Backbone as a chain_set.jsonl record, in Angstrom:
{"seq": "XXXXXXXXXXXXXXXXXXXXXXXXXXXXXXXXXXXXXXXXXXXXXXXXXXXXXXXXXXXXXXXXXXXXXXXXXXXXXXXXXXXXXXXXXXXXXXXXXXXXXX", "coords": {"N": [[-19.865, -14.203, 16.187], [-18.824, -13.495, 12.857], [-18.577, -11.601, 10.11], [-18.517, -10.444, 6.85], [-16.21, -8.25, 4.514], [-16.155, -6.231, 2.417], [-13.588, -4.765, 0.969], [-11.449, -2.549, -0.958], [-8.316, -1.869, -2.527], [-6.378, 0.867, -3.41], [-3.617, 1.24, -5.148], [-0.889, 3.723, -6.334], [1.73, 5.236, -8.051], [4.312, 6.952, -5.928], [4.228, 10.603, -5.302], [6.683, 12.267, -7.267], [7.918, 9.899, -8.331], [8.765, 8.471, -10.978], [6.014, 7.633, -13.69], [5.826, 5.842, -16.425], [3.5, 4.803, -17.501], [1.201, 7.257, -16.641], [2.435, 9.17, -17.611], [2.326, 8.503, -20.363], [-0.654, 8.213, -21.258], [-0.984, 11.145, -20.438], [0.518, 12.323, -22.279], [-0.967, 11.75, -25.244], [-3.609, 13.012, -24.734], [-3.907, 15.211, -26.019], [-3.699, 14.292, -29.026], [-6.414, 13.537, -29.172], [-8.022, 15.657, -28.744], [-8.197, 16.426, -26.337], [-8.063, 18.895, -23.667], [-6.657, 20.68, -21.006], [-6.544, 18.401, -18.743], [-4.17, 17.415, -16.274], [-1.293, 15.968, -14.696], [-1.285, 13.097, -14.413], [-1.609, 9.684, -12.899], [-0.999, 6.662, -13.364], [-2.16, 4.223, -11.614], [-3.003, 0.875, -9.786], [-6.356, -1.066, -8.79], [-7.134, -2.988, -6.645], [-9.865, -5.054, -5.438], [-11.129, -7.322, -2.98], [-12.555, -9.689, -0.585], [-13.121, -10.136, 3.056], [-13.335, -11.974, 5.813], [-14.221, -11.378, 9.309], [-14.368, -10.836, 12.603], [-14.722, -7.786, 13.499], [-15.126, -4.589, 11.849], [-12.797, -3.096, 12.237], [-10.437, -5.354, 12.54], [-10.984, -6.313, 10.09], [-9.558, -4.498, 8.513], [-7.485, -4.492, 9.428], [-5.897, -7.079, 8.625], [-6.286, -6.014, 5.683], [-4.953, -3.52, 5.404], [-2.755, -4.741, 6.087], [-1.994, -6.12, 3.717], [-1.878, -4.556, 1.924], [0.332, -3.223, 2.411], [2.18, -4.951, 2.73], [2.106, -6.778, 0.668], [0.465, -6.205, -1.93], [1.681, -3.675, -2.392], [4.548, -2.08, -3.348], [6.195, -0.17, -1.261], [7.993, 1.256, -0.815], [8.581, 2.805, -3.554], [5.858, 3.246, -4.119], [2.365, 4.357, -3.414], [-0.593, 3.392, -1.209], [-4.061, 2.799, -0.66], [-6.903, 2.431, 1.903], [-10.305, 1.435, 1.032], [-13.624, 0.82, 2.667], [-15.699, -0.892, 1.438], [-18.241, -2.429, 1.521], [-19.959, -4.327, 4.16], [-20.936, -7.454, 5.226], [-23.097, -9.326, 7.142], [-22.661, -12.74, 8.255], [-23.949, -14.316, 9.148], [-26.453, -17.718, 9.713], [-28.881, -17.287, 8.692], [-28.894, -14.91, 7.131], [-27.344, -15.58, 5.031], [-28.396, -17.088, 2.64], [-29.712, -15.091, 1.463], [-29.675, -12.861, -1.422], [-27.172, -9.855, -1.967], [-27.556, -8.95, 0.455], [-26.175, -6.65, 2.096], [-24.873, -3.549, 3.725], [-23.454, -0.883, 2.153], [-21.106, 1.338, 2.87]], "CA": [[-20.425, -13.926, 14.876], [-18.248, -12.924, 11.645], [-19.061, -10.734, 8.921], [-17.747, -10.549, 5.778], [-16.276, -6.881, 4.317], [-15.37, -6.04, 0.873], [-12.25, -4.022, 0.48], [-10.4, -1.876, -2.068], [-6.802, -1.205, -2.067], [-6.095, 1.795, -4.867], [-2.277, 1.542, -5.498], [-0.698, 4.636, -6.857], [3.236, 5.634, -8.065], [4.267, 7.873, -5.064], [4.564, 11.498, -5.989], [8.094, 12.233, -7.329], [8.203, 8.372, -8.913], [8.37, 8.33, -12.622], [4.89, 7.02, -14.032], [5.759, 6.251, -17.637], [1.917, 5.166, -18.3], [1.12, 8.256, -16.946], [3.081, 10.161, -18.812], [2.028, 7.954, -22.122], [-1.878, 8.93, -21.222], [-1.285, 12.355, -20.995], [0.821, 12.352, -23.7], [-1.96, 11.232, -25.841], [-4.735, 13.53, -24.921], [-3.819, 16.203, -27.429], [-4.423, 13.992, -29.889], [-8.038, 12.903, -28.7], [-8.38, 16.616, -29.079], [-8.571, 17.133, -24.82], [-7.342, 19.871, -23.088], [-6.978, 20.585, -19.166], [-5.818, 17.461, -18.045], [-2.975, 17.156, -16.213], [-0.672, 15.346, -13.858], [-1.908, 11.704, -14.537], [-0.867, 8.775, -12.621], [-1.873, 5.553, -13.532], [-1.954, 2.557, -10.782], [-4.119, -0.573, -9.309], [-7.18, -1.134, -7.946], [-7.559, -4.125, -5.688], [-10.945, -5.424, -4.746], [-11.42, -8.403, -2.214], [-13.159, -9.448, 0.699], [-12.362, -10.469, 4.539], [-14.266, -12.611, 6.834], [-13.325, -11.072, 10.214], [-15.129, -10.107, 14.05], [-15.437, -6.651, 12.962], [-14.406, -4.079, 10.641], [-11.195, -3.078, 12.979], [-9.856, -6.738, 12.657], [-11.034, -6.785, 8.805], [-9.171, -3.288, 8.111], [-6.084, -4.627, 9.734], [-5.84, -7.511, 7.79], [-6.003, -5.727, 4.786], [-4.008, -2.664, 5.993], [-1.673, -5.627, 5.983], [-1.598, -6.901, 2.923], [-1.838, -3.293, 1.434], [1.76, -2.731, 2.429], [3.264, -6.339, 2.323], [1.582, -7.771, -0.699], [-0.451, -5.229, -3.059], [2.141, -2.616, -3.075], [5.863, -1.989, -3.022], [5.975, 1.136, 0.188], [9.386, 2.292, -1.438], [7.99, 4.094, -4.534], [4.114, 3.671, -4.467], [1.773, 4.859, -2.016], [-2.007, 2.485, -0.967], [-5.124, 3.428, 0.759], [-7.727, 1.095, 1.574], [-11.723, 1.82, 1.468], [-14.585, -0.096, 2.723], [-16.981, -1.014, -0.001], [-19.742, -3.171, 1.918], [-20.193, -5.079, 5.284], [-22.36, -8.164, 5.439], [-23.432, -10.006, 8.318], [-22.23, -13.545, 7.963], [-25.419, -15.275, 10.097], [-27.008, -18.508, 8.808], [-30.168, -16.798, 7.835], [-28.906, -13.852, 6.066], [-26.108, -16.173, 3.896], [-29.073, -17.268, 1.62], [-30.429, -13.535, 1.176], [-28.856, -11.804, -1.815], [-27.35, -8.472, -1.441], [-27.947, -8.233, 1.582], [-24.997, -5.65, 2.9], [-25.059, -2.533, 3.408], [-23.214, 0.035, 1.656], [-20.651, 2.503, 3.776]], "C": [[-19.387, -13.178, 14.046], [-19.232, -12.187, 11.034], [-17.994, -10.795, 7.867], [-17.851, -9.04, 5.322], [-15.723, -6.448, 3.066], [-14.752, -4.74, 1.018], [-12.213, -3.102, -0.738], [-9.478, -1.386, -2.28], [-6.482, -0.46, -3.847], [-4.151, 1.871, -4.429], [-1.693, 2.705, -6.345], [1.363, 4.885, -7.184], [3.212, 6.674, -6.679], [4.536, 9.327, -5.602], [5.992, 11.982, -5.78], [8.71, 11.102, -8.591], [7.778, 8.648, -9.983], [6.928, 7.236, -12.805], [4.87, 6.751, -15.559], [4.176, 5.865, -17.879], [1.405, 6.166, -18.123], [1.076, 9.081, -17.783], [2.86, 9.656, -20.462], [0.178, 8.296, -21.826], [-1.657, 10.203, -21.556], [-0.631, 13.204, -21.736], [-0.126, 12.332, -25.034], [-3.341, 11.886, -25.773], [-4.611, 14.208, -25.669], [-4.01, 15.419, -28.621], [-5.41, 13.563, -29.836], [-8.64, 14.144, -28.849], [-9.03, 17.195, -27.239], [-7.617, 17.818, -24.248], [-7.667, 20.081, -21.275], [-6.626, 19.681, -18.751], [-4.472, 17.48, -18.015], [-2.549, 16.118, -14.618], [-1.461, 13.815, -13.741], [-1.03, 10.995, -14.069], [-1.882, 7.841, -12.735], [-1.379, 4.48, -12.219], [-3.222, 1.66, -11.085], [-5.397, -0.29, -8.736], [-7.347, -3.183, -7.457], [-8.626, -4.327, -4.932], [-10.959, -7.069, -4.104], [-12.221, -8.735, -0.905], [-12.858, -10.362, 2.11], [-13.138, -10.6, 4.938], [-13.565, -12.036, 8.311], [-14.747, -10.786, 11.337], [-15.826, -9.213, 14.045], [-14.362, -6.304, 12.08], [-12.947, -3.656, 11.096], [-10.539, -4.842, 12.909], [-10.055, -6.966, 11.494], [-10.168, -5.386, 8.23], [-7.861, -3.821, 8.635], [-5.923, -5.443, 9.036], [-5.359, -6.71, 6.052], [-5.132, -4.515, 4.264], [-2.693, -3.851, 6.007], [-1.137, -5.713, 4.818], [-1.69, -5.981, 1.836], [-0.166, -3.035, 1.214], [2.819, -3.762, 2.403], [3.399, -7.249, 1.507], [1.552, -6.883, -1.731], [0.615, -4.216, -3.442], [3.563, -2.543, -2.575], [5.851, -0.092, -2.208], [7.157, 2.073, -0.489], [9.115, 3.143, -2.234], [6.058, 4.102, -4.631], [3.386, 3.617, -3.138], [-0.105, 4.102, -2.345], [-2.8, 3.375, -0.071], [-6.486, 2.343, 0.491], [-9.158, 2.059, 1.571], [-12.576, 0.79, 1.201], [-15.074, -0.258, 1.916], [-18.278, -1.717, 0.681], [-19.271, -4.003, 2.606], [-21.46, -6.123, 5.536], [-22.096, -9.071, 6.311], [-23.352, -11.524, 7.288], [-23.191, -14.944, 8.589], [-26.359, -16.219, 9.377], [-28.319, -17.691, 8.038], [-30.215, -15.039, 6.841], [-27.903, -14.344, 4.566], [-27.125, -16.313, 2.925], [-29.459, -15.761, 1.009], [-29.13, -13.076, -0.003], [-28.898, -10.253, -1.828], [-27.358, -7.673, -0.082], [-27.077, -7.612, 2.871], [-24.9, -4.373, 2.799], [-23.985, -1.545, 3.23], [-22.45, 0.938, 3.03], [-19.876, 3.812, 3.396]], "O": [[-19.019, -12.122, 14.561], [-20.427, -12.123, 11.32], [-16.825, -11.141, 8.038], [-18.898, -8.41, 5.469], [-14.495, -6.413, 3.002], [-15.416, -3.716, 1.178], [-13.212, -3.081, -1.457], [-9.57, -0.159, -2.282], [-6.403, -0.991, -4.955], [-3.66, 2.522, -3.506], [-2.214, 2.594, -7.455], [2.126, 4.582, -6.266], [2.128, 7.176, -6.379], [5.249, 9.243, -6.602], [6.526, 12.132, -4.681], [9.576, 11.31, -9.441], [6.626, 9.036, -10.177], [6.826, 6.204, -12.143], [3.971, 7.342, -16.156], [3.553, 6.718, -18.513], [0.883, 6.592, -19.153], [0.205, 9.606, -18.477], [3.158, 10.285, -21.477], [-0.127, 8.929, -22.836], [-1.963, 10.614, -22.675], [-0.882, 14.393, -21.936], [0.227, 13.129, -25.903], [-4.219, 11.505, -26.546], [-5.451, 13.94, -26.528], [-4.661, 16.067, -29.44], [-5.526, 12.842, -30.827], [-9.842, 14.066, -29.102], [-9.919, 18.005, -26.979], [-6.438, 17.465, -24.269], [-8.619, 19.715, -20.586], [-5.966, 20.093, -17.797], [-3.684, 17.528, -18.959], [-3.33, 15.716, -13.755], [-2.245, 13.631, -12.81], [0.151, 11.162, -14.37], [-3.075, 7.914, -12.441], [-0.218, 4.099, -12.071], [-4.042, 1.624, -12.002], [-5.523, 0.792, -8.163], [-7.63, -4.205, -8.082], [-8.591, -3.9, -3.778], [-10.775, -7.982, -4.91], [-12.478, -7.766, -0.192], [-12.246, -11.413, 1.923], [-14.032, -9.761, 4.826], [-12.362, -12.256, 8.447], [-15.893, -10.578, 10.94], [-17.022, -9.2, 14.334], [-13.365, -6.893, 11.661], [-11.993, -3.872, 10.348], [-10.157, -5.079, 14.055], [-9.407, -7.968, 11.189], [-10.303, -5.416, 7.007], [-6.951, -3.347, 7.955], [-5.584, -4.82, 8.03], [-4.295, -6.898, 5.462], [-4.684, -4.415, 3.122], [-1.567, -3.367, 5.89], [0.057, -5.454, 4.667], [-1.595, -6.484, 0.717], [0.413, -2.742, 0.169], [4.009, -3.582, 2.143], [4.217, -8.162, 1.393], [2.546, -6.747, -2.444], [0.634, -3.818, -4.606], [3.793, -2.923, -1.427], [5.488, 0.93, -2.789], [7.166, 3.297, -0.618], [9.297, 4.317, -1.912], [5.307, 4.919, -5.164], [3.699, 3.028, -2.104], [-0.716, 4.256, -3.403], [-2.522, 4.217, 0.782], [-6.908, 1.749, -0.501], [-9.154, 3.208, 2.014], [-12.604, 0.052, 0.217], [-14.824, 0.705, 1.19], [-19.373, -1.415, 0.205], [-18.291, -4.626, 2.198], [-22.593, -5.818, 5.907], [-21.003, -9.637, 6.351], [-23.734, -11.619, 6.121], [-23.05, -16.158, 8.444], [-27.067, -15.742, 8.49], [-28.483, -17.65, 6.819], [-31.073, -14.389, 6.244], [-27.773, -13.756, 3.493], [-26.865, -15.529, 2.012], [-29.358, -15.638, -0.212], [-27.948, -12.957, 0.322], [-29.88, -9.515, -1.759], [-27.245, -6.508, 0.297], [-27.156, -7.868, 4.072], [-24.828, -3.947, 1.647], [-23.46, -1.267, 4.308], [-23.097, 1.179, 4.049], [-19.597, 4.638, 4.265]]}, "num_chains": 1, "name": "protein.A"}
């Protein structure tokens, strides 16, 4: 039996690594008239999902493709998080929704 597991790989500049959008956001809050924010880095978010055994065999996968696809390892730094696990069994495929939350 499979399951299917929805992903999210957040890509980030590594800290150190110039961020000019960053730095053009929080450039830009003083004139929006906001104060207190600081150190802004802008990256990715990557949502997808993986048919796999379990979630160790759907986390490697995407632990994969985190660091050999989605993101260059040299200056930017990934982290993955589950989003939802659904059973992949003829009689729950028709059911919508029906995964639960982790």
């Amino acid at each position: 039996m499979s399951a299917s597991y929805r992903f999210a790989v957040n890509v980030l500049p590594k800290p150190g690594i110039l961020d000019p959008q960053g730095r053009a956001v929080e450039s830009s809050l003083g004139h929006l008239g906001i104060a207190g924010v600081s150190a802004v880095r802008v990256g990715r978010r990557i949502e997808l999902a993986v048919e796999a055994a379990d979630e160790a065999a759907a986390r490697a996968i995407v632990d994969r493709l985190a660091t050999e696809l989605l993101s260059n390892p040299l200056i930017e730094a990934s982290s993955v998080e589950l989003l939802m696990a659904t059973s992949s069994t003829s009689s729950e495929s028709s059911t919508s929704g029906g995964g639960a939350s982790r």
